[in-house]
Short mmCIF file of C-alpha atoms and ligand atoms in Angstrom, two decimals:
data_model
loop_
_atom_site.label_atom_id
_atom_site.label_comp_id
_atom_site.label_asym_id
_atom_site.label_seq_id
_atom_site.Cartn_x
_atom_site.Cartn_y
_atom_site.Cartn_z
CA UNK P 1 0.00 0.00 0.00
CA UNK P 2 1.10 3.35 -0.98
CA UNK P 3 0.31 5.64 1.85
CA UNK P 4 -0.37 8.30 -0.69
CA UNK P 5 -3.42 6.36 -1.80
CA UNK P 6 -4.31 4.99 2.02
CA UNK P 7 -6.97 6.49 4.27
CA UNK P 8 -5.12 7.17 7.24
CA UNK P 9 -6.21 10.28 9.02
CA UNK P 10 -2.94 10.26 11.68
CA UNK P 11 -4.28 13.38 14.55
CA UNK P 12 -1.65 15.71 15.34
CA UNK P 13 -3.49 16.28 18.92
CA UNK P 14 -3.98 14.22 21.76
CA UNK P 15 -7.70 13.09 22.15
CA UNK P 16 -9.13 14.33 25.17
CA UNK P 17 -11.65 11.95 25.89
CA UNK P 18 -9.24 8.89 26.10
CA UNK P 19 -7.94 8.20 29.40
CA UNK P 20 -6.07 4.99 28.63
CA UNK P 21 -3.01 4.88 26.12
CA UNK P 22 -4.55 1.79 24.02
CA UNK P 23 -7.76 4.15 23.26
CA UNK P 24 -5.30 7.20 22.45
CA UNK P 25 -3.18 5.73 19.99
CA UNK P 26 -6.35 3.67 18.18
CA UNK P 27 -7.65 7.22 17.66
CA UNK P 28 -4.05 9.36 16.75
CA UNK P 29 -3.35 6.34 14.45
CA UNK P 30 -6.60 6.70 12.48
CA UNK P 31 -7.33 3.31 13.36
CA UNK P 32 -11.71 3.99 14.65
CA UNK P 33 -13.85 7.05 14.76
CA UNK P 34 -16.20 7.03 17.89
CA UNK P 35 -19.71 6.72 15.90
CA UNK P 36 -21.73 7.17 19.81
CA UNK P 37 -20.55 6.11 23.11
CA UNK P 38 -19.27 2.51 22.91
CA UNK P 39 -19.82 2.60 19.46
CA UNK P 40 -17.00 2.57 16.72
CA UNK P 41 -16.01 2.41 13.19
CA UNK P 42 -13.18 0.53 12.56
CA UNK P 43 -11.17 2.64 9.72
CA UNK P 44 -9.33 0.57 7.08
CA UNK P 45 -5.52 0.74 9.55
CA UNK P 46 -7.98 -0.44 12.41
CA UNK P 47 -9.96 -2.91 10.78
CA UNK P 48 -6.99 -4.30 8.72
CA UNK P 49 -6.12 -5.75 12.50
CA UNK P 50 -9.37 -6.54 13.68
CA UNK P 51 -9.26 -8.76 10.58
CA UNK P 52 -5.97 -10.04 11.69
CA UNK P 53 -6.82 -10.98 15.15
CA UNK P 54 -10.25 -12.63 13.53
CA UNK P 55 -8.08 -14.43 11.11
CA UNK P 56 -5.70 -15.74 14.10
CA UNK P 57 -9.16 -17.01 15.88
CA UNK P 58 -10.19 -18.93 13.37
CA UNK P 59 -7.65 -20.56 12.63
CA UNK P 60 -7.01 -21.90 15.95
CA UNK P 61 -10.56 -22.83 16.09
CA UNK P 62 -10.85 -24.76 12.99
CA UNK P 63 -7.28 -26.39 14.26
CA UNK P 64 -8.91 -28.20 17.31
CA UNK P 65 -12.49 -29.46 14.83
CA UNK P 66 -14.40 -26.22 15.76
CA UNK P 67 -17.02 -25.49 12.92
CA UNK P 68 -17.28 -22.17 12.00
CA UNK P 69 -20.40 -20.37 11.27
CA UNK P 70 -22.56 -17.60 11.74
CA UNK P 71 -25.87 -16.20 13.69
CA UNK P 72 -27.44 -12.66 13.26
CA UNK P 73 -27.07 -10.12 15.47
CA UNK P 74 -30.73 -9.22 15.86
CA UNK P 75 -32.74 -12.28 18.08
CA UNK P 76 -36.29 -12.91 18.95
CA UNK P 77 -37.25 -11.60 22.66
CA UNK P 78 -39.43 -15.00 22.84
CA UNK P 79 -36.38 -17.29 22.56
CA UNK P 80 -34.94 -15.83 25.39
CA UNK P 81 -38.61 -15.80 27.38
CA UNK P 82 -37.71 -19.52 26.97
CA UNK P 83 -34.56 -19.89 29.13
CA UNK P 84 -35.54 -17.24 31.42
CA UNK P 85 -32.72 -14.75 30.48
CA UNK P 86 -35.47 -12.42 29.01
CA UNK P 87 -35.59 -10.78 32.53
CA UNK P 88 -32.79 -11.63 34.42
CA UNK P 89 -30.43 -10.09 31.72
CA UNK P 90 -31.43 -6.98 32.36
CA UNK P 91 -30.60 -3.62 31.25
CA UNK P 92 -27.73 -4.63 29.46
CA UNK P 93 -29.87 -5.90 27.04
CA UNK P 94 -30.74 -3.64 24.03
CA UNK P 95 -34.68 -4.79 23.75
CA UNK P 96 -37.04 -2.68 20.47
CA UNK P 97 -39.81 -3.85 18.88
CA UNK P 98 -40.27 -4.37 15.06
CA UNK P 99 -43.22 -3.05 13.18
CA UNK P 100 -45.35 -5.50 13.86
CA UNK P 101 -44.78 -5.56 17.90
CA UNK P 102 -43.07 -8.21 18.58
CA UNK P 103 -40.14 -8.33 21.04
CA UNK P 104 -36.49 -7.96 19.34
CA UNK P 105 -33.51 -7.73 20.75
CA UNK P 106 -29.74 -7.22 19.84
CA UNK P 107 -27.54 -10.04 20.89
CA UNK P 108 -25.48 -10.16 23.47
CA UNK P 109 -24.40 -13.69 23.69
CA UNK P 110 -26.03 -16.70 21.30
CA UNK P 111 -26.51 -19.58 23.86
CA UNK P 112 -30.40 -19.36 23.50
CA UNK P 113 -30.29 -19.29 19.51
CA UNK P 114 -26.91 -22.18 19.05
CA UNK P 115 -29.05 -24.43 21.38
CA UNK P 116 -32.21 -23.88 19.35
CA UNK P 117 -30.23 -25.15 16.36
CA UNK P 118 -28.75 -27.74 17.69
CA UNK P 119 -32.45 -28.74 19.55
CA UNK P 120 -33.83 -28.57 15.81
CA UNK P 121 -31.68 -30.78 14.01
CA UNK P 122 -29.29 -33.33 16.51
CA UNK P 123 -31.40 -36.13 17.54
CA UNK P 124 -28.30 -38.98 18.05
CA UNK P 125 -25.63 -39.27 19.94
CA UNK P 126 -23.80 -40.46 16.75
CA UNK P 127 -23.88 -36.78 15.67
CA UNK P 128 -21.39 -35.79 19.00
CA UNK P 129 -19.43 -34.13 19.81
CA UNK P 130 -20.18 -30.92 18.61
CA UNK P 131 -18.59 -27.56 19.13
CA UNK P 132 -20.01 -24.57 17.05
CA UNK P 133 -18.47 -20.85 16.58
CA UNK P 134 -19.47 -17.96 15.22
CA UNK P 135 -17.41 -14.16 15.18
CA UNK P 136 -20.12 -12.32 15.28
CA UNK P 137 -20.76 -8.50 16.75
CA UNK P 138 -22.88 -8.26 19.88
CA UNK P 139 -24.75 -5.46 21.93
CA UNK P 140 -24.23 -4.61 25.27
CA UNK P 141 -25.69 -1.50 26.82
CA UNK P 142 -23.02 -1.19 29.37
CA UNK P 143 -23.66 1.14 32.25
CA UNK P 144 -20.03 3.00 32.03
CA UNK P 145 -18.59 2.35 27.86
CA UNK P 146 -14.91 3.66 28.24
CA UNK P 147 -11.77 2.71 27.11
CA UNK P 148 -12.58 2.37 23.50
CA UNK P 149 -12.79 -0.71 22.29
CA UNK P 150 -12.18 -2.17 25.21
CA UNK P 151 -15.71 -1.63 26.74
CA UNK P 152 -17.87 -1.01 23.94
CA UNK P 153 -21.22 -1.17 23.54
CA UNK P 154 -20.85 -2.94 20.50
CA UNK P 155 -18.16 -5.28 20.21
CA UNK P 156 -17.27 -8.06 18.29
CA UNK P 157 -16.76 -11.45 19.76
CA UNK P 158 -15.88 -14.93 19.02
CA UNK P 159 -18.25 -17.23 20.85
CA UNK P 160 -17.95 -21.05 20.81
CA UNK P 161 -20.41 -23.65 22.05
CA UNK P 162 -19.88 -27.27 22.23
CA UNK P 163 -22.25 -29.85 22.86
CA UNK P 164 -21.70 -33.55 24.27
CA UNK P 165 -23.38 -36.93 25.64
CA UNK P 166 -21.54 -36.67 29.11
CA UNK P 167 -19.83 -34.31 31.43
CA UNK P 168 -16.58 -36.13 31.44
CA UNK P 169 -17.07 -35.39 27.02
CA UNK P 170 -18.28 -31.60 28.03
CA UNK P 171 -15.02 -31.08 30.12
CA UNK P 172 -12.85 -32.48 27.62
CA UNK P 173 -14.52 -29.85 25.52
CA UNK P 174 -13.54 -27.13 28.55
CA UNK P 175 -9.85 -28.10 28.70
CA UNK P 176 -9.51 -28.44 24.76
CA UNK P 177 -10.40 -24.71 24.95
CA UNK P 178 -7.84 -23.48 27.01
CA UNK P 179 -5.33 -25.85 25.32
CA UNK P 180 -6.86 -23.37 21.92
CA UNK P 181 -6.93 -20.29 23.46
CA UNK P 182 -3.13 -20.60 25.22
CA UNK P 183 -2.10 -21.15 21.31
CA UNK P 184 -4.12 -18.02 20.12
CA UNK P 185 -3.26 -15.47 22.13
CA UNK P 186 0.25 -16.53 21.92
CA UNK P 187 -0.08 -16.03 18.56
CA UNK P 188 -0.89 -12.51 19.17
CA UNK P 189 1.97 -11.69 21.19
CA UNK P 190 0.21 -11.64 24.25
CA UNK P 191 0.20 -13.59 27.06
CA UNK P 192 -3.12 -14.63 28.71
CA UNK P 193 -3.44 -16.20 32.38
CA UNK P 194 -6.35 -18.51 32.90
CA UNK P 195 -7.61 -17.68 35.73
CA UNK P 196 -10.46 -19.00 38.24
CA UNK P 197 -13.26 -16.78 37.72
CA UNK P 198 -17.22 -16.18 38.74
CA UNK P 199 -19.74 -17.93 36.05
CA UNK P 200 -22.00 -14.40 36.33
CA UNK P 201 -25.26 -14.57 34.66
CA UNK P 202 -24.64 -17.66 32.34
CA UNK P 203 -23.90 -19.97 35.36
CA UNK P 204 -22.44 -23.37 35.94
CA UNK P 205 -19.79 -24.22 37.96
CA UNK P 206 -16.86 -24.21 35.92
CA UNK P 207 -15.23 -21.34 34.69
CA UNK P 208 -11.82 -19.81 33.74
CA UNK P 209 -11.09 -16.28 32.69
CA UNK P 210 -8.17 -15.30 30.38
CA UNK P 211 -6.25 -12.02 31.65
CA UNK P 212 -3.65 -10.05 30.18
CA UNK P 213 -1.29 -8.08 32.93
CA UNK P 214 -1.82 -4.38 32.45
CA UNK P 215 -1.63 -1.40 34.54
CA UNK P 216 -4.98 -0.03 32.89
CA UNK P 217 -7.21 -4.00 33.26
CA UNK P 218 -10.43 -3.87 34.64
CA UNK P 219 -10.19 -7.02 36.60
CA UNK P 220 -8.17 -7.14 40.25
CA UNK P 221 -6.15 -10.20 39.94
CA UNK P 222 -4.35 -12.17 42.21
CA UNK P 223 -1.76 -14.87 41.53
CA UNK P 224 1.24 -17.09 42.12
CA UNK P 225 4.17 -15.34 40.11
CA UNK P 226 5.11 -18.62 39.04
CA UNK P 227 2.39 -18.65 36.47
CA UNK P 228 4.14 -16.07 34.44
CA UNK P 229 7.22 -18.12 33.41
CA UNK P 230 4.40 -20.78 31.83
CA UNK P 231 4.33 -20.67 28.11
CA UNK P 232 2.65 -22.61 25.22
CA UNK P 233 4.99 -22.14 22.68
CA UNK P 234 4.68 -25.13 19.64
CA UNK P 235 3.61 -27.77 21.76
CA UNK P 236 1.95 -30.25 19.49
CA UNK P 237 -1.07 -31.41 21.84
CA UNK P 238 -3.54 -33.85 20.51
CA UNK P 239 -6.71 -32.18 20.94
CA UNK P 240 -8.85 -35.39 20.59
CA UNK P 241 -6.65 -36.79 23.29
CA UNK P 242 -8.65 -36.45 27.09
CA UNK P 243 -5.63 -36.33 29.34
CA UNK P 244 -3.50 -34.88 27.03
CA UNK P 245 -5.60 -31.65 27.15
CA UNK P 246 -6.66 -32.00 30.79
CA UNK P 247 -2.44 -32.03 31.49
CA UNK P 248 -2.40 -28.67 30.08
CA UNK P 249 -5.50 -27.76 32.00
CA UNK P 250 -3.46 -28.70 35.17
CA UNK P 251 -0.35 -27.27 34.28
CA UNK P 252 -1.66 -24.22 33.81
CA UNK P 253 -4.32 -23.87 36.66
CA UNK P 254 -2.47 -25.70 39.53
CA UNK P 255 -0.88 -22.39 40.51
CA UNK P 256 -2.94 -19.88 42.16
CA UNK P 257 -4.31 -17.64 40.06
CA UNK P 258 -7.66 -15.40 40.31
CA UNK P 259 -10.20 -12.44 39.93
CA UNK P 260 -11.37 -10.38 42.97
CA UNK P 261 -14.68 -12.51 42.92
CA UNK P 262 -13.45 -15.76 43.49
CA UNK P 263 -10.11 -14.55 45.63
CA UNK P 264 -9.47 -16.46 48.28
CA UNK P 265 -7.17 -15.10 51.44
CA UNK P 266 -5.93 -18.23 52.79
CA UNK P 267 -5.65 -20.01 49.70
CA UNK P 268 -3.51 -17.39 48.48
CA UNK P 269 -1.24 -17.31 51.83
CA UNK P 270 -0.08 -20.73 51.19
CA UNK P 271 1.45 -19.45 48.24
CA UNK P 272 5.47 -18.87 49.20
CA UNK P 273 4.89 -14.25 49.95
CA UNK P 274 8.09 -13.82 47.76
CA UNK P 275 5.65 -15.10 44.98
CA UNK P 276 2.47 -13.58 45.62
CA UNK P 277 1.21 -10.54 43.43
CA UNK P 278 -1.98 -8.60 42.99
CA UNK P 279 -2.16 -6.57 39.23
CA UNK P 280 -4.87 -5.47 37.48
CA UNK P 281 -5.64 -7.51 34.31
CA UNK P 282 -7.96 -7.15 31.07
CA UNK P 283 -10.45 -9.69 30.31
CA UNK P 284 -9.73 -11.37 26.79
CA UNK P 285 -11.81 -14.33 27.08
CA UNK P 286 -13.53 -16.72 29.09
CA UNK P 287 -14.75 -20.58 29.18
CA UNK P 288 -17.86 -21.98 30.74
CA UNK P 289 -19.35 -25.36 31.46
CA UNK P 290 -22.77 -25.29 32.63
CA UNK P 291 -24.39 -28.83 32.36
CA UNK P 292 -27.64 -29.30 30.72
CA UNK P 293 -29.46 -26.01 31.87
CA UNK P 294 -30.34 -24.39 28.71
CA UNK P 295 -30.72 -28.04 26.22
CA UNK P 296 -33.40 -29.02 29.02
CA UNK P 297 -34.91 -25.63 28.71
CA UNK P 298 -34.49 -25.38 25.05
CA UNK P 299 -35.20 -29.23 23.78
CA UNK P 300 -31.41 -29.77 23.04
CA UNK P 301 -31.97 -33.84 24.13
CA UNK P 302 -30.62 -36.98 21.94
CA UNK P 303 -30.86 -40.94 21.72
CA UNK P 304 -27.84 -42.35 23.51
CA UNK P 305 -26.61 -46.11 22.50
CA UNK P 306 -29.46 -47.54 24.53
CA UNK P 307 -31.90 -45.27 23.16
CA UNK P 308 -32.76 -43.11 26.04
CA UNK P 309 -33.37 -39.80 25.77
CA UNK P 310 -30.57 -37.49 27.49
CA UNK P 311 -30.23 -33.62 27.65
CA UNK P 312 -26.79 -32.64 26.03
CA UNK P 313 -23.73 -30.61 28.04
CA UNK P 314 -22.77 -27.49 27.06
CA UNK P 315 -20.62 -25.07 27.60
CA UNK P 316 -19.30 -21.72 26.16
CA UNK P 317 -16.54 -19.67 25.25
CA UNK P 318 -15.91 -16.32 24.63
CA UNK P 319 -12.76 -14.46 22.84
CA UNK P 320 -13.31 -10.26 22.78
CA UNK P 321 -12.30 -9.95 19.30
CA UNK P 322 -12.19 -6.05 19.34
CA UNK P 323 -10.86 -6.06 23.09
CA UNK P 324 -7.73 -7.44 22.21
CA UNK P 325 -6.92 -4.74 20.08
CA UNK P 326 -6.95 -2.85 22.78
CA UNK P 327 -5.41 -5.38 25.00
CA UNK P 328 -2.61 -5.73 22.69
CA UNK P 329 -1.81 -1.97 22.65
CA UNK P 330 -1.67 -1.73 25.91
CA UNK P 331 1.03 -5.00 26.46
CA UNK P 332 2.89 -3.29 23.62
CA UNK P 333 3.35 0.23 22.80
CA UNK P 334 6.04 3.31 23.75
CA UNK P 335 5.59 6.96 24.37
CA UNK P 336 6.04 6.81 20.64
CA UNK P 337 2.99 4.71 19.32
CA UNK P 338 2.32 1.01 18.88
CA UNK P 339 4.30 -1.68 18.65
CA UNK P 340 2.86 -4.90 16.79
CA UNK P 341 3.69 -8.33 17.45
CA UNK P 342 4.63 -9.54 14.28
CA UNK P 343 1.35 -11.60 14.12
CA UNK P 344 -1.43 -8.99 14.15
CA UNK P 345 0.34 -6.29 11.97
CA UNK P 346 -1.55 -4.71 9.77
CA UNK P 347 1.62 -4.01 7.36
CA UNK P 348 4.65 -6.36 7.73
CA UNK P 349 6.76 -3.18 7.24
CA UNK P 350 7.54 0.25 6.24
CA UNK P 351 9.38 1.82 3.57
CA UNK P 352 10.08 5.77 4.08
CA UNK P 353 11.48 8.07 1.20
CA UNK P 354 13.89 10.74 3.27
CA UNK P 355 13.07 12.70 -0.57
CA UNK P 356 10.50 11.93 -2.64
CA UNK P 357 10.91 13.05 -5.85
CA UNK P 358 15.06 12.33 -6.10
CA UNK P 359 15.29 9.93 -8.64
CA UNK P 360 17.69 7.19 -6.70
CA UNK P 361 15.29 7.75 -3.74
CA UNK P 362 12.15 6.85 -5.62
CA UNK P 363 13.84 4.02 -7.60
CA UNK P 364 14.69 2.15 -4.66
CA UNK P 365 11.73 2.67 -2.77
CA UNK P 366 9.95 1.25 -6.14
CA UNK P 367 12.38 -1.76 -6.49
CA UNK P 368 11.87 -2.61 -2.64
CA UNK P 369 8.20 -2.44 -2.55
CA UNK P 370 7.86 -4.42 -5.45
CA UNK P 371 10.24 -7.00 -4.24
CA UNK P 372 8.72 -7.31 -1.11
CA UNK P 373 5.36 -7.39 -2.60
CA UNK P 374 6.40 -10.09 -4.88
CA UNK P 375 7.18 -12.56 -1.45
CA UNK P 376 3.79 -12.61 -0.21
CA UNK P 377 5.01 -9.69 2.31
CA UNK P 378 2.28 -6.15 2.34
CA UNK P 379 4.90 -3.26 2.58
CA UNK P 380 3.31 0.57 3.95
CA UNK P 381 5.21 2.73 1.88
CA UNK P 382 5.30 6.05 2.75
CA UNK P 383 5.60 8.23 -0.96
CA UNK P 384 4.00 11.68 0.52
CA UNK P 385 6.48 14.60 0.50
CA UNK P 386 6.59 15.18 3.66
CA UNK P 387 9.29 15.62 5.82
CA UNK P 388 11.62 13.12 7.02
CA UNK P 389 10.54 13.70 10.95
CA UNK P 390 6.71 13.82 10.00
CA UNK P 391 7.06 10.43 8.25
CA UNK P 392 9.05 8.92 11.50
CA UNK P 393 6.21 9.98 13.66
CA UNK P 394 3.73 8.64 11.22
CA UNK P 395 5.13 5.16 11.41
CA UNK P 396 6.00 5.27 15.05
CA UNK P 397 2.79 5.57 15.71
CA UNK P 398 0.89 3.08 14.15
CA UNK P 399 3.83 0.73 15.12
CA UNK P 400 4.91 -1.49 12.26
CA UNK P 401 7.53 -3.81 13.51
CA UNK P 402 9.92 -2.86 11.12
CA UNK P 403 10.84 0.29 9.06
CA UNK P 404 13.32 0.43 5.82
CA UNK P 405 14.43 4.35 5.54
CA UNK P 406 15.95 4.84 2.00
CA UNK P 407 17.59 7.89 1.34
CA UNK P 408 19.68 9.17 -1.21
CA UNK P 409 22.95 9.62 1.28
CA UNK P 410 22.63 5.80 2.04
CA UNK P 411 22.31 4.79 -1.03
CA UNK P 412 25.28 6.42 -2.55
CA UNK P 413 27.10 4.03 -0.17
CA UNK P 414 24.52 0.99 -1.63
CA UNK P 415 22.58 0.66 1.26
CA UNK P 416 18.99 1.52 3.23
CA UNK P 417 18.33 1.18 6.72
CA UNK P 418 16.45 -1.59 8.29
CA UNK P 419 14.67 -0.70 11.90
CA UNK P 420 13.23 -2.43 14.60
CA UNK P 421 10.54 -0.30 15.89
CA UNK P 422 11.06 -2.80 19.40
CA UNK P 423 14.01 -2.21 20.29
CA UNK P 424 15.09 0.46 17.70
CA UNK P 425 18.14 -1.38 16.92
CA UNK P 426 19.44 -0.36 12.90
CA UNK P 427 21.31 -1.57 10.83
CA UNK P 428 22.46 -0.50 7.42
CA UNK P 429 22.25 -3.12 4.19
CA UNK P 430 22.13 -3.52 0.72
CA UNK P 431 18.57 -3.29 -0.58
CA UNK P 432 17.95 -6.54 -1.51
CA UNK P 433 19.52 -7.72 2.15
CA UNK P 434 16.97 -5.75 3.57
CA UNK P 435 14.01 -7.51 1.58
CA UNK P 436 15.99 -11.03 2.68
CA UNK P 437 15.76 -10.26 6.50
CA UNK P 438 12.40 -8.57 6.13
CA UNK P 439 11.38 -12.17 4.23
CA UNK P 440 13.30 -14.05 6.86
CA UNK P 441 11.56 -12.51 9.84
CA UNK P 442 8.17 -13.56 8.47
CA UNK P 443 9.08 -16.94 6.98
CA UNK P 444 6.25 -19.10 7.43
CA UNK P 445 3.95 -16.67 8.80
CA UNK P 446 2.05 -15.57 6.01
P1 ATP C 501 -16.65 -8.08 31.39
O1 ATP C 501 -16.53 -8.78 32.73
O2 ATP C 501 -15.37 -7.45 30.95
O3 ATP C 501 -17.83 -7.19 31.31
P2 ATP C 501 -17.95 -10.44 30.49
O4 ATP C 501 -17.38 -11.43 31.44
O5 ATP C 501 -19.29 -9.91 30.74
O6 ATP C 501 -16.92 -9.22 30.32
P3 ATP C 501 -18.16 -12.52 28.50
O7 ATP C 501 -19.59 -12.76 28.48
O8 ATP C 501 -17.26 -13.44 29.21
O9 ATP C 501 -17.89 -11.02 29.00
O10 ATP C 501 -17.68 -12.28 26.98
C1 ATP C 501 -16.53 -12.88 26.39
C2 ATP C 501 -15.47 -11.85 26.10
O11 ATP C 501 -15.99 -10.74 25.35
C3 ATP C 501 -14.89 -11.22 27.33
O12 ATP C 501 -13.87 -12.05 27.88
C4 ATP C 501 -14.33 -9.91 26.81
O13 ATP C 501 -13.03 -10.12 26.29
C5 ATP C 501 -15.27 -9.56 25.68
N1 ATP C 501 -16.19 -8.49 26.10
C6 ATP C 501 -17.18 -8.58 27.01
N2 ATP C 501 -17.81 -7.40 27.16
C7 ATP C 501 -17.18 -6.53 26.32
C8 ATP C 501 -17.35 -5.15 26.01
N3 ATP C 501 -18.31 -4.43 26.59
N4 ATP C 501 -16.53 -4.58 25.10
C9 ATP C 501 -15.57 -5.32 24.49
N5 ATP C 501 -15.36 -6.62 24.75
C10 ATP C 501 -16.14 -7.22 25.65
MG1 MG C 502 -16.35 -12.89 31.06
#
């Protein structure tokens, strides 16, 4: 992409109304517009990541045998008269009528409608297990929207649903999950500490909530500082394998680790003090089991082997999609801008012309973005003639991982500058070196 030709209206100011650093730099990089409070549109920098992440979650899903697919956004009020939720949800719930009366409402979560399906058309147990996603967006009148995307209004989320003949198949489902969602948000950059949590409105016993360490996180968290040296990494776990999945589950949910609601004071003392820690942490997904509750409510029941009639076990899972940009941002950034992890970048790198408009300059700015274009690799390339500072800022800010500065000095001397906006780190290299480590870095990744 030639930034010439982009749509990315960079703000020179601060934004006022943003009181975290995550919701600041979404808005000075151009990446949303606040539409109303909670309520955003994703321009194309912003949405070129929200894409990203998306892309990341369903490809971890599909990895494990989750089927993607996807519900509206707008649901009948009598489905969810049916489980009881109409009430009880309360006035989080966006509730209108359409033209001819009848209760609508905008979804906030799809257990009602996924176990409606699944009530209409599983009848064996030959057809289990089942687990069922959809990325959809979802409506949440929240009392106090703030932090951008982070509490929205509307926000986009990735919610899973599995259905099986037992509990002992329904918690396999559970730890396969977390073995998924480890893998994801490593895959972001990020990492994400299951932690024991409260099952809130949708109930059941068992529940974990994914955190990510940051000053600015909702949640008060409380854990064994142990847990922080656990990663994921490439382990190869086989997902249709019970106690390989529930070893993972153990591994990484033996330590102590939880919210405020479920804290527990003595627990946590037997945890060596040199270890303990309390942090703040932001929500980026959660898994439930809750038993039969809503396919007894909502006719989700199949023939086992022996012919009797049993209600399925569900459970559900939620990943906050547009969250985790936020989330992300605030695990990675400077006083500068963003800073990527490689796998959610919305361009793999940047080219910036010191002097547009000096023929070496332009020629090799050409030759690289059509080289690295040519590997599969989406180069920003910044052609406006603007000033050398100006087009730093610009690319400091909406944090590409790495930069190649081509200037007519350098390239006198047969070489460009390749930058790492981590650490900062440059060095100096023949053009096509710079494509070769640029190439290198992503290898396999695209
Ligand atoms: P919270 O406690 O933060 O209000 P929740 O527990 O009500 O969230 P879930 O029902 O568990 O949310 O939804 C799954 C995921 O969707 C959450 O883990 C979170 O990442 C994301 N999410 C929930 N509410 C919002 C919101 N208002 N804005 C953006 N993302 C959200
Ligand atoms: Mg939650």
């Amino acid at each position: 992409m030639r930034l010439s030709r982009y749509f990315l209206p960079v703000l020179k100011e601060t934004p006022r109304e943003a009181q975290i650093v995550s919701h600041r730099y979404m808005l000075q990089a151009g990446m949303i517009k606040q539409a109303s409070a909670g309520i955003y549109s994703w321009l194309p920098l912003g949405f070129k990541v929200l894409r990203k992440i998306e892309n990341i979650v369903h490809e971890e899903q599909q990895r494990v045998g989750h089927l993607p697919m996807l519900m509206p956004t707008i649901q009948s009020g009598d489905l969810w008269k049916q489980s009881g939720r109409h009430n009880s949800y309360g006035p989080e719930m966006l509730r209108f009528q359409d033209r001819h009366g009848r209760e609508m409402l905008y979804g906030p979560t799809n257990e009602e409608m996924i176990t409606e399906i699944v009530a209409a058309y599983v009848n064996s147990y030959r057809e289990l297990p089942l687990t069922l996603y959809h990325i959809q967006w979802k409506f949440r009148d929240e009392v106090r929207p703030r932090f951008g995307v982070m509490r929205g209004r509307e926000f986009l989320m990735k919610d899973g649903y599995n259905f099986d003949l037992s509990k002992e198949a329904a918690l396999h489902a559970y730890n396969r999950h977390l073995v998924s969602y480890l893998r994801t948000y490593e895959r972001m950059g990020l990492q994400a500490i299951p932690m024991r949590a409260d099952s809130g409105p949708i109930g059941g016993d068992y529940t974990h909530e994914f955190l990510v360490l940051a000053e600015t996180g909702e949640s008060e968290v409380f854990y064994d500082s142990e847990i922080t040296d656990l990663t994921f990494g490439d382990r190869d776990v086989d997902v249709d394998d019970y106690s390989a999945c529930q070893a993972v589950m153990d591994e990484f949910t033996s330590r102590y680790a939880r919210t405020d609601e479920t804290h527990d004071e003595t627990l946590f003392n037997e945890v060596p003090e040199s270890r303990r820690r309390s942090a703040r942490g932001i929500e980026v997904g959660q898994i439930f089991y809750f038993g039969t509750e809503y396919s007894e409510k909502l006719g989700a029941v199949v023939q086992d082997e022996t012919g009797q009639k049993i209600p399925l076990h569900m459970g559900s899972h939620g990943i906050g999609v547009s969250r985790l940009l936020g989330a992300i941002i605030e695990a990675s950034h400077d006083d500068k801008g963003i800073i990527w992890p490689q796998g959610v970048t919305p361009f793999h790198c940047g080219i910036v012309n010191l002097k547009q408009g000096d023929e070496a300059a332009d020629g090799a700015c050409e030759s690289l973005y059509s080289a690295l274009t040519a590997l599969g690799l989406e180069p920003l390339y910044d052609d406006r003639d603007e000033r050398a500072g100006a087009k730093f800022g610009t690319m400091d800010m909406i944090g590409l991982p790495w930069r190649i500065t081509v200037g007519p000095r350098g390239l006198k001397n047969g070489v460009v500058e390749v930058t790492s906006r981590r650490t900062g780190e440059s060095e100096e290299l023949p053009p096509e070196e710079a494509v070769a480590k640029i190439a290198k870095i992503y290898e396999g990744k695209l």
